[in-house]
Every structure is written in structure tokens, then in C-alpha cells.
């Protein structure tokens, strides 16, 4: 079996099976045919082939769950899991830190949970949403060992201790001769159940000294080493010496 970028003829085959499903009154992505066609034009539509036949397809950029569908007569044979795992691996290769998206149809929630995804607050719509963090181990050069604490939380924690911290991290770390602190693992700055309109924030403490306590989007956060992946999610691999 192979996974490849869809050709125009592949697109025509996919649209034909979706149209047939719609005509039969079955749940289908036929209503998204224009989106699927646009994805093919942009190189973001992929097909899983078995013995030369298309048995499943996926639409979306790395780190995004847009549409994934297995041909009706091939369901229950592991093709969906194979395509989903390929999507996870693709996101890692693109150095994404989070995969997230809407479960459409809503009955697909169980499938995504079996792939290791957690349920999150929906960003929009009425279907469940899921997410998967993509941790990454990092090399740590020789240097002075330091104690690092990084807490991640909703912005309201900046003003009230009653708002709980979403995650807390104590990675092994070392400070090099230039003052840069290298973390042994990537810290993903992400709050899955962030309320609408709120922003993710964090605290950085080194050897008991607070170096940062603010929203991740601040320029001073970038000066401390906070970055964004291609999906605009925040993470930090190194703590820089000057903000």
C-alpha cells in the first residue's frame, strides 16, 4: 500500500464515490466537494492505494484534521488507521507541535481517541474536536545543570491563582557558556480547553527565579525563546538569556 498526492484522475474517482454515497442517502463528504477539489489543486489531497486502487483519502495541511474518508467497502480493515498514522508522522516531519481538528462526522470521535487524541473544547461548530501533542526530545550540550519550571495556563491565571495551571513541566536542562539554557525536551505551550477569545500564557522559572510570566504572544516571550510552528501554536526549545 502507498500514500501519494492525489492526481486529477484520483480526484474524479473520489468525487464519484462521494456522489454515489450521497445518492444512496449515506453520510458523506459530498457537500465538501469544492473544498476537496481545491485541496487537490493545492497539493493537500492524499490517497491511500491498495493494489492500485484508491481505498481512502485525506485532506489537510500538516497538523490539521480536515477530511479523512475510507471507501465504504474497505472500512474496518485498518486503512483509516494507516492514513491517520501517516498524517501524524507527516506533522512530525513538518515540525508541528499540535494536531487538532473537528470530528466530522461526530461518530469519528472514538476512532481518533484510539489513535491517541484527546477531546478538547470545540473551536467552532457543533461536532467534537480532538488534539494530539507532538513532543520532541532535544540534545543538551555540556554545560551547567539548571532547574527549570515551565507552567502553561489560560491568561486568567495571570490575574488570579484560582485559575488552574493547565500543564507543568520540569525538563532536564543545562546552561551553555553563552547563557542559553538548552531543554532536554520541547515544551508545548498549549491549552486544549482555552475559552474563546482567551490566550495561552506561561511562566518560566530557572533556579527559583521567575524569568517570564505573561502571554505567549508577547514580544518579550519571543526574546526568551518562545516560538510558533506553521499552525501558529507556541513552543519553546531553549530559554534565551536576555528578554
PDB file of C-alpha atoms in Angstrom:
ATOM      1  CA  UNK A   1       0.000   0.000   0.000  1.00  0.00           C
ATOM      2  CA  UNK A   2       1.185   3.521  -0.785  1.00  0.00           C
ATOM      3  CA  UNK A   3       0.130   7.055   0.144  1.00  0.00           C
ATOM      4  CA  UNK A   4       0.530   9.646  -2.585  1.00  0.00           C
ATOM      5  CA  UNK A   5      -0.518  13.147  -3.536  1.00  0.00           C
ATOM      6  CA  UNK A   6      -3.802  12.884  -5.456  1.00  0.00           C
ATOM      7  CA  UNK A   7      -3.902  13.448  -9.206  1.00  0.00           C
ATOM      8  CA  UNK A   8      -6.807  14.935 -11.156  1.00  0.00           C
ATOM      9  CA  UNK A   9      -7.980  11.434 -12.105  1.00  0.00           C
ATOM     10  CA  UNK A  10      -7.796  10.414  -8.433  1.00  0.00           C
ATOM     11  CA  UNK A  11      -9.983  13.392  -7.581  1.00  0.00           C
ATOM     12  CA  UNK A  12     -12.569  12.333 -10.141  1.00  0.00           C
ATOM     13  CA  UNK A  13     -12.703   8.833  -8.635  1.00  0.00           C
ATOM     14  CA  UNK A  14     -13.121  10.256  -5.127  1.00  0.00           C
ATOM     15  CA  UNK A  15     -15.882  12.639  -6.167  1.00  0.00           C
ATOM     16  CA  UNK A  16     -17.696   9.822  -7.967  1.00  0.00           C
ATOM     17  CA  UNK A  17     -17.765   7.620  -4.867  1.00  0.00           C
ATOM     18  CA  UNK A  18     -18.882  10.517  -2.679  1.00  0.00           C
ATOM     19  CA  UNK A  19     -21.677  11.310  -5.139  1.00  0.00           C
ATOM     20  CA  UNK A  20     -22.777   7.665  -5.099  1.00  0.00           C
ATOM     21  CA  UNK A  21     -22.869   7.675  -1.295  1.00  0.00           C
ATOM     22  CA  UNK A  22     -24.908  10.872  -1.282  1.00  0.00           C
ATOM     23  CA  UNK A  23     -27.360   9.406  -3.807  1.00  0.00           C
ATOM     24  CA  UNK A  24     -27.764   6.353  -1.570  1.00  0.00           C
ATOM     25  CA  UNK A  25     -28.618   8.600   1.375  1.00  0.00           C
ATOM     26  CA  UNK A  26     -25.480   7.709   3.333  1.00  0.00           C
ATOM     27  CA  UNK A  27     -23.338  10.141   5.366  1.00  0.00           C
ATOM     28  CA  UNK A  28     -20.719  11.568   3.030  1.00  0.00           C
ATOM     29  CA  UNK A  29     -18.336  14.441   2.381  1.00  0.00           C
ATOM     30  CA  UNK A  30     -20.010  15.104  -0.969  1.00  0.00           C
ATOM     31  CA  UNK A  31     -21.074  18.509   0.337  1.00  0.00           C
ATOM     32  CA  UNK A  32     -17.370  19.355   0.700  1.00  0.00           C
ATOM     33  CA  UNK A  33     -16.538  18.501  -2.914  1.00  0.00           C
ATOM     34  CA  UNK A  34     -15.413  22.042  -3.748  1.00  0.00           C
ATOM     35  CA  UNK A  35     -13.084  22.053  -0.740  1.00  0.00           C
ATOM     36  CA  UNK A  36     -11.725  18.640  -1.740  1.00  0.00           C
ATOM     37  CA  UNK A  37     -11.180  19.823  -5.321  1.00  0.00           C
ATOM     38  CA  UNK A  38      -9.352  22.914  -4.106  1.00  0.00           C
ATOM     39  CA  UNK A  39      -7.180  20.734  -1.878  1.00  0.00           C
ATOM     40  CA  UNK A  40      -6.162  18.655  -4.876  1.00  0.00           C
ATOM     41  CA  UNK A  41      -5.179  21.815  -6.754  1.00  0.00           C
ATOM     42  CA  UNK A  42      -3.081  22.960  -3.784  1.00  0.00           C
ATOM     43  CA  UNK A  43      -1.351  19.606  -3.278  1.00  0.00           C
ATOM     44  CA  UNK A  44      -3.063  18.925   0.048  1.00  0.00           C
ATOM     45  CA  UNK A  45      -5.197  15.919  -1.016  1.00  0.00           C
ATOM     46  CA  UNK A  46      -3.634  12.490  -0.487  1.00  0.00           C
ATOM     47  CA  UNK A  47      -4.780   8.989  -1.391  1.00  0.00           C
ATOM     48  CA  UNK A  48      -4.067   5.564   0.066  1.00  0.00           C
ATOM     49  CA  UNK A  49      -3.739   2.949  -2.672  1.00  0.00           C
ATOM     50  CA  UNK A  50      -4.034  -0.792  -2.313  1.00  0.00           C
ATOM     51  CA  UNK A  51      -3.305  -2.913  -5.386  1.00  0.00           C
ATOM     52  CA  UNK A  52      -3.513   0.267  -7.436  1.00  0.00           C
ATOM     53  CA  UNK A  53      -6.981   1.245  -6.203  1.00  0.00           C
ATOM     54  CA  UNK A  54      -7.843   4.242  -4.030  1.00  0.00           C
ATOM     55  CA  UNK A  55      -9.205   2.911  -0.735  1.00  0.00           C
ATOM     56  CA  UNK A  56      -9.020   6.095   1.371  1.00  0.00           C
ATOM     57  CA  UNK A  57      -8.133   9.768   1.137  1.00  0.00           C
ATOM     58  CA  UNK A  58      -7.136  12.605   3.451  1.00  0.00           C
ATOM     59  CA  UNK A  59      -7.327  16.358   3.014  1.00  0.00           C
ATOM     60  CA  UNK A  60      -5.406  18.908   5.030  1.00  0.00           C
ATOM     61  CA  UNK A  61      -2.157  20.663   5.805  1.00  0.00           C
ATOM     62  CA  UNK A  62       0.353  19.164   8.268  1.00  0.00           C
ATOM     63  CA  UNK A  63      -1.070  19.353  11.784  1.00  0.00           C
ATOM     64  CA  UNK A  64      -4.647  19.708  10.550  1.00  0.00           C
ATOM     65  CA  UNK A  65      -7.549  17.272  10.549  1.00  0.00           C
ATOM     66  CA  UNK A  66      -9.735  18.491   7.710  1.00  0.00           C
ATOM     67  CA  UNK A  67     -11.280  15.452   5.995  1.00  0.00           C
ATOM     68  CA  UNK A  68     -10.389  11.774   6.125  1.00  0.00           C
ATOM     69  CA  UNK A  69     -12.522   9.117   4.462  1.00  0.00           C
ATOM     70  CA  UNK A  70     -12.229   5.387   3.756  1.00  0.00           C
ATOM     71  CA  UNK A  71     -14.102   3.867   0.840  1.00  0.00           C
ATOM     72  CA  UNK A  72     -17.300   2.289   2.191  1.00  0.00           C
ATOM     73  CA  UNK A  73     -16.472  -1.245   1.027  1.00  0.00           C
ATOM     74  CA  UNK A  74     -12.992  -1.085   2.615  1.00  0.00           C
ATOM     75  CA  UNK A  75     -13.902   0.098   6.099  1.00  0.00           C
ATOM     76  CA  UNK A  76     -12.863  -1.877   9.153  1.00  0.00           C
ATOM     77  CA  UNK A  77      -9.647  -3.137   7.548  1.00  0.00           C
ATOM     78  CA  UNK A  78      -7.166  -0.705   9.107  1.00  0.00           C
ATOM     79  CA  UNK A  79      -6.858   1.710   6.194  1.00  0.00           C
ATOM     80  CA  UNK A  80      -8.138   4.642   8.238  1.00  0.00           C
ATOM     81  CA  UNK A  81      -5.616   3.958  10.994  1.00  0.00           C
ATOM     82  CA  UNK A  82      -2.807   3.729   8.464  1.00  0.00           C
ATOM     83  CA  UNK A  83      -3.763   7.041   6.888  1.00  0.00           C
ATOM     84  CA  UNK A  84      -4.170   8.723  10.280  1.00  0.00           C
ATOM     85  CA  UNK A  85      -0.742   7.492  11.424  1.00  0.00           C
ATOM     86  CA  UNK A  86       0.736   8.809   8.188  1.00  0.00           C
ATOM     87  CA  UNK A  87      -0.828  12.185   8.994  1.00  0.00           C
ATOM     88  CA  UNK A  88       0.746  12.131  12.459  1.00  0.00           C
ATOM     89  CA  UNK A  89       4.152  11.274  11.003  1.00  0.00           C
ATOM     90  CA  UNK A  90       3.738  13.994   8.375  1.00  0.00           C
ATOM     91  CA  UNK A  91       3.056  16.572  11.076  1.00  0.00           C
ATOM     92  CA  UNK A  92       6.174  15.491  12.981  1.00  0.00           C
ATOM     93  CA  UNK A  93       8.263  15.800   9.820  1.00  0.00           C
ATOM     94  CA  UNK A  94       6.911  19.336   9.378  1.00  0.00           C
ATOM     95  CA  UNK A  95       7.985  20.109  12.975  1.00  0.00           C
ATOM     96  CA  UNK A  96       4.424  20.801  14.112  1.00  0.00           C
ATOM     97  CA  UNK A  97       3.720  20.719  17.841  1.00  0.00           C
ATOM     98  CA  UNK A  98      -0.035  20.003  17.814  1.00  0.00           C
ATOM     99  CA  UNK A  99      -2.515  18.256  15.543  1.00  0.00           C
ATOM    100  CA  UNK A 100      -6.088  19.382  16.068  1.00  0.00           C
ATOM    101  CA  UNK A 101      -9.371  19.385  14.263  1.00  0.00           C
ATOM    102  CA  UNK A 102     -13.073  18.718  14.142  1.00  0.00           C
ATOM    103  CA  UNK A 103     -14.529  15.202  14.270  1.00  0.00           C
ATOM    104  CA  UNK A 104     -16.861  15.110  11.291  1.00  0.00           C
ATOM    105  CA  UNK A 105     -18.978  13.097  11.496  1.00  0.00           C
ATOM    106  CA  UNK A 106     -19.184  13.216  15.286  1.00  0.00           C
ATOM    107  CA  UNK A 107     -19.138   9.403  15.368  1.00  0.00           C
ATOM    108  CA  UNK A 108     -15.455   9.540  14.366  1.00  0.00           C
ATOM    109  CA  UNK A 109     -14.540  10.730  17.887  1.00  0.00           C
ATOM    110  CA  UNK A 110     -13.953   7.172  19.075  1.00  0.00           C
ATOM    111  CA  UNK A 111     -11.623   6.469  16.166  1.00  0.00           C
ATOM    112  CA  UNK A 112      -9.449   9.494  16.888  1.00  0.00           C
ATOM    113  CA  UNK A 113      -9.289   8.576  20.566  1.00  0.00           C
ATOM    114  CA  UNK A 114      -7.924   5.142  19.624  1.00  0.00           C
ATOM    115  CA  UNK A 115      -5.183   6.994  17.730  1.00  0.00           C
ATOM    116  CA  UNK A 116      -4.147   8.750  20.959  1.00  0.00           C
ATOM    117  CA  UNK A 117      -6.029  12.025  20.525  1.00  0.00           C
ATOM    118  CA  UNK A 118      -7.762  13.767  23.420  1.00  0.00           C
ATOM    119  CA  UNK A 119     -11.072  15.591  23.292  1.00  0.00           C
ATOM    120  CA  UNK A 120     -10.937  19.387  23.563  1.00  0.00           C
ATOM    121  CA  UNK A 121     -13.212  22.411  23.641  1.00  0.00           C
ATOM    122  CA  UNK A 122     -14.615  22.899  20.103  1.00  0.00           C
ATOM    123  CA  UNK A 123     -13.060  25.859  18.314  1.00  0.00           C
ATOM    124  CA  UNK A 124     -16.281  26.261  16.305  1.00  0.00           C
ATOM    125  CA  UNK A 125     -19.212  24.188  15.070  1.00  0.00           C
ATOM    126  CA  UNK A 126     -21.198  21.559  16.952  1.00  0.00           C
ATOM    127  CA  UNK A 127     -19.047  18.452  16.445  1.00  0.00           C
ATOM    128  CA  UNK A 128     -16.417  17.251  18.940  1.00  0.00           C
ATOM    129  CA  UNK A 129     -12.836  18.411  18.472  1.00  0.00           C
ATOM    130  CA  UNK A 130      -9.650  16.467  19.199  1.00  0.00           C
ATOM    131  CA  UNK A 131      -5.967  17.257  19.625  1.00  0.00           C
ATOM    132  CA  UNK A 132      -2.661  15.430  19.833  1.00  0.00           C
ATOM    133  CA  UNK A 133       0.559  16.937  21.200  1.00  0.00           C
ATOM    134  CA  UNK A 134       3.756  16.031  19.370  1.00  0.00           C
ATOM    135  CA  UNK A 135       6.601  16.039  21.921  1.00  0.00           C
ATOM    136  CA  UNK A 136      10.197  16.091  20.732  1.00  0.00           C
ATOM    137  CA  UNK A 137      13.369  15.113  22.621  1.00  0.00           C
ATOM    138  CA  UNK A 138      16.214  17.594  22.234  1.00  0.00           C
ATOM    139  CA  UNK A 139      20.000  17.290  22.564  1.00  0.00           C
ATOM    140  CA  UNK A 140      21.534  19.030  25.557  1.00  0.00           C
ATOM    141  CA  UNK A 141      25.181  20.113  25.218  1.00  0.00           C
ATOM    142  CA  UNK A 142      27.620  20.040  28.091  1.00  0.00           C
ATOM    143  CA  UNK A 143      27.038  22.910  30.483  1.00  0.00           C
ATOM    144  CA  UNK A 144      25.863  23.989  33.903  1.00  0.00           C
ATOM    145  CA  UNK A 145      22.837  21.936  35.029  1.00  0.00           C
ATOM    146  CA  UNK A 146      19.902  24.164  35.942  1.00  0.00           C
ATOM    147  CA  UNK A 147      16.442  23.574  37.367  1.00  0.00           C
ATOM    148  CA  UNK A 148      13.706  24.700  35.002  1.00  0.00           C
ATOM    149  CA  UNK A 149       9.998  25.008  35.703  1.00  0.00           C
ATOM    150  CA  UNK A 150       7.583  25.977  32.934  1.00  0.00           C
ATOM    151  CA  UNK A 151       3.878  26.340  33.633  1.00  0.00           C
ATOM    152  CA  UNK A 152       1.274  26.770  30.898  1.00  0.00           C
ATOM    153  CA  UNK A 153      -2.167  28.262  31.533  1.00  0.00           C
ATOM    154  CA  UNK A 154      -5.111  30.370  30.386  1.00  0.00           C
ATOM    155  CA  UNK A 155      -4.445  34.122  30.537  1.00  0.00           C
ATOM    156  CA  UNK A 156      -6.750  34.491  33.548  1.00  0.00           C
ATOM    157  CA  UNK A 157      -4.128  32.774  35.731  1.00  0.00           C
ATOM    158  CA  UNK A 158      -2.010  35.903  35.277  1.00  0.00           C
ATOM    159  CA  UNK A 159      -4.519  37.735  37.464  1.00  0.00           C
ATOM    160  CA  UNK A 160      -5.875  35.017  39.751  1.00  0.00           C
ATOM    161  CA  UNK A 161      -4.271  31.967  41.358  1.00  0.00           C
ATOM    162  CA  UNK A 162      -7.734  30.416  41.458  1.00  0.00           C
ATOM    163  CA  UNK A 163      -7.482  29.741  37.715  1.00  0.00           C
ATOM    164  CA  UNK A 164      -5.687  26.381  37.487  1.00  0.00           C
ATOM    165  CA  UNK A 165      -2.466  25.725  35.603  1.00  0.00           C
ATOM    166  CA  UNK A 166      -3.093  23.580  32.505  1.00  0.00           C
ATOM    167  CA  UNK A 167       0.304  21.854  32.495  1.00  0.00           C
ATOM    168  CA  UNK A 168       3.585  21.965  34.396  1.00  0.00           C
ATOM    169  CA  UNK A 169       6.969  20.878  33.063  1.00  0.00           C
ATOM    170  CA  UNK A 170      10.342  20.287  34.736  1.00  0.00           C
ATOM    171  CA  UNK A 171      12.658  19.281  31.882  1.00  0.00           C
ATOM    172  CA  UNK A 172      16.310  18.442  32.380  1.00  0.00           C
ATOM    173  CA  UNK A 173      18.330  21.433  31.197  1.00  0.00           C
ATOM    174  CA  UNK A 174      21.824  22.912  31.000  1.00  0.00           C
ATOM    175  CA  UNK A 175      23.129  26.454  30.528  1.00  0.00           C
ATOM    176  CA  UNK A 176      25.919  26.887  27.955  1.00  0.00           C
ATOM    177  CA  UNK A 177      28.789  29.388  28.072  1.00  0.00           C
ATOM    178  CA  UNK A 178      26.678  31.959  26.231  1.00  0.00           C
ATOM    179  CA  UNK A 179      23.890  31.802  28.798  1.00  0.00           C
ATOM    180  CA  UNK A 180      21.430  29.865  26.626  1.00  0.00           C
ATOM    181  CA  UNK A 181      19.507  27.200  28.543  1.00  0.00           C
ATOM    182  CA  UNK A 182      19.004  24.043  26.477  1.00  0.00           C
ATOM    183  CA  UNK A 183      15.980  21.904  27.346  1.00  0.00           C
ATOM    184  CA  UNK A 184      16.046  18.116  27.021  1.00  0.00           C
ATOM    185  CA  UNK A 185      12.539  18.155  25.566  1.00  0.00           C
ATOM    186  CA  UNK A 186      10.360  20.565  23.649  1.00  0.00           C
ATOM    187  CA  UNK A 187       7.764  22.249  25.852  1.00  0.00           C
ATOM    188  CA  UNK A 188       4.480  22.732  24.003  1.00  0.00           C
ATOM    189  CA  UNK A 189       2.642  25.854  25.148  1.00  0.00           C
ATOM    190  CA  UNK A 190      -0.928  24.758  24.539  1.00  0.00           C
ATOM    191  CA  UNK A 191      -4.199  24.766  26.466  1.00  0.00           C
ATOM    192  CA  UNK A 192      -6.740  22.490  24.737  1.00  0.00           C
ATOM    193  CA  UNK A 193      -9.769  23.863  26.572  1.00  0.00           C
ATOM    194  CA  UNK A 194      -8.868  27.529  26.223  1.00  0.00           C
ATOM    195  CA  UNK A 195     -12.060  29.645  26.354  1.00  0.00           C
ATOM    196  CA  UNK A 196     -12.991  31.500  23.191  1.00  0.00           C
ATOM    197  CA  UNK A 197     -11.158  34.819  22.989  1.00  0.00           C
ATOM    198  CA  UNK A 198      -8.593  33.864  25.642  1.00  0.00           C
ATOM    199  CA  UNK A 199      -4.876  33.473  25.022  1.00  0.00           C
ATOM    200  CA  UNK A 200      -2.352  30.918  26.185  1.00  0.00           C
ATOM    201  CA  UNK A 201       0.164  32.192  28.733  1.00  0.00           C
ATOM    202  CA  UNK A 202       3.151  30.783  30.572  1.00  0.00           C
ATOM    203  CA  UNK A 203       5.614  31.142  33.399  1.00  0.00           C
ATOM    204  CA  UNK A 204       9.337  30.373  33.140  1.00  0.00           C
ATOM    205  CA  UNK A 205      11.328  29.836  36.340  1.00  0.00           C
ATOM    206  CA  UNK A 206      15.053  28.975  36.395  1.00  0.00           C
ATOM    207  CA  UNK A 207      16.767  28.008  39.651  1.00  0.00           C
ATOM    208  CA  UNK A 208      13.869  29.551  41.553  1.00  0.00           C
ATOM    209  CA  UNK A 209      13.980  32.881  39.695  1.00  0.00           C
ATOM    210  CA  UNK A 210      10.969  33.870  37.628  1.00  0.00           C
ATOM    211  CA  UNK A 211      12.138  34.981  34.182  1.00  0.00           C
ATOM    212  CA  UNK A 212       8.775  35.310  32.458  1.00  0.00           C
ATOM    213  CA  UNK A 213       5.090  35.494  33.430  1.00  0.00           C
ATOM    214  CA  UNK A 214       2.837  36.730  30.627  1.00  0.00           C
ATOM    215  CA  UNK A 215       1.025  35.827  27.415  1.00  0.00           C
ATOM    216  CA  UNK A 216       2.938  33.662  24.952  1.00  0.00           C
ATOM    217  CA  UNK A 217       2.295  36.117  22.115  1.00  0.00           C
ATOM    218  CA  UNK A 218       4.290  38.924  23.750  1.00  0.00           C
ATOM    219  CA  UNK A 219       7.486  40.048  22.035  1.00  0.00           C
ATOM    220  CA  UNK A 220       9.335  39.532  25.300  1.00  0.00           C
ATOM    221  CA  UNK A 221       8.286  35.854  25.147  1.00  0.00           C
ATOM    222  CA  UNK A 222       9.933  35.536  21.733  1.00  0.00           C
ATOM    223  CA  UNK A 223      13.015  37.212  23.200  1.00  0.00           C
ATOM    224  CA  UNK A 224      13.080  34.453  25.811  1.00  0.00           C
ATOM    225  CA  UNK A 225      12.880  31.729  23.146  1.00  0.00           C
ATOM    226  CA  UNK A 226       9.154  31.118  22.624  1.00  0.00           C
ATOM    227  CA  UNK A 227       8.421  30.190  19.000  1.00  0.00           C
ATOM    228  CA  UNK A 228       5.441  29.260  16.829  1.00  0.00           C
ATOM    229  CA  UNK A 229       5.024  26.363  14.436  1.00  0.00           C
ATOM    230  CA  UNK A 230       3.406  26.663  10.995  1.00  0.00           C
ATOM    231  CA  UNK A 231      -0.013  26.292  12.634  1.00  0.00           C
ATOM    232  CA  UNK A 232       0.720  29.247  14.968  1.00  0.00           C
ATOM    233  CA  UNK A 233       0.944  27.076  18.097  1.00  0.00           C
ATOM    234  CA  UNK A 234       3.576  28.053  20.670  1.00  0.00           C
ATOM    235  CA  UNK A 235       6.531  26.042  21.959  1.00  0.00           C
ATOM    236  CA  UNK A 236       9.983  26.531  23.480  1.00  0.00           C
ATOM    237  CA  UNK A 237      13.179  24.511  22.946  1.00  0.00           C
ATOM    238  CA  UNK A 238      15.690  26.902  24.535  1.00  0.00           C
ATOM    239  CA  UNK A 239      15.499  29.702  27.069  1.00  0.00           C
ATOM    240  CA  UNK A 240      17.448  32.713  25.862  1.00  0.00           C
ATOM    241  CA  UNK A 241      19.427  34.806  28.340  1.00  0.00           C
ATOM    242  CA  UNK A 242      18.026  38.277  27.700  1.00  0.00           C
ATOM    243  CA  UNK A 243      14.445  39.465  27.277  1.00  0.00           C
TER     244      UNK A 243
END
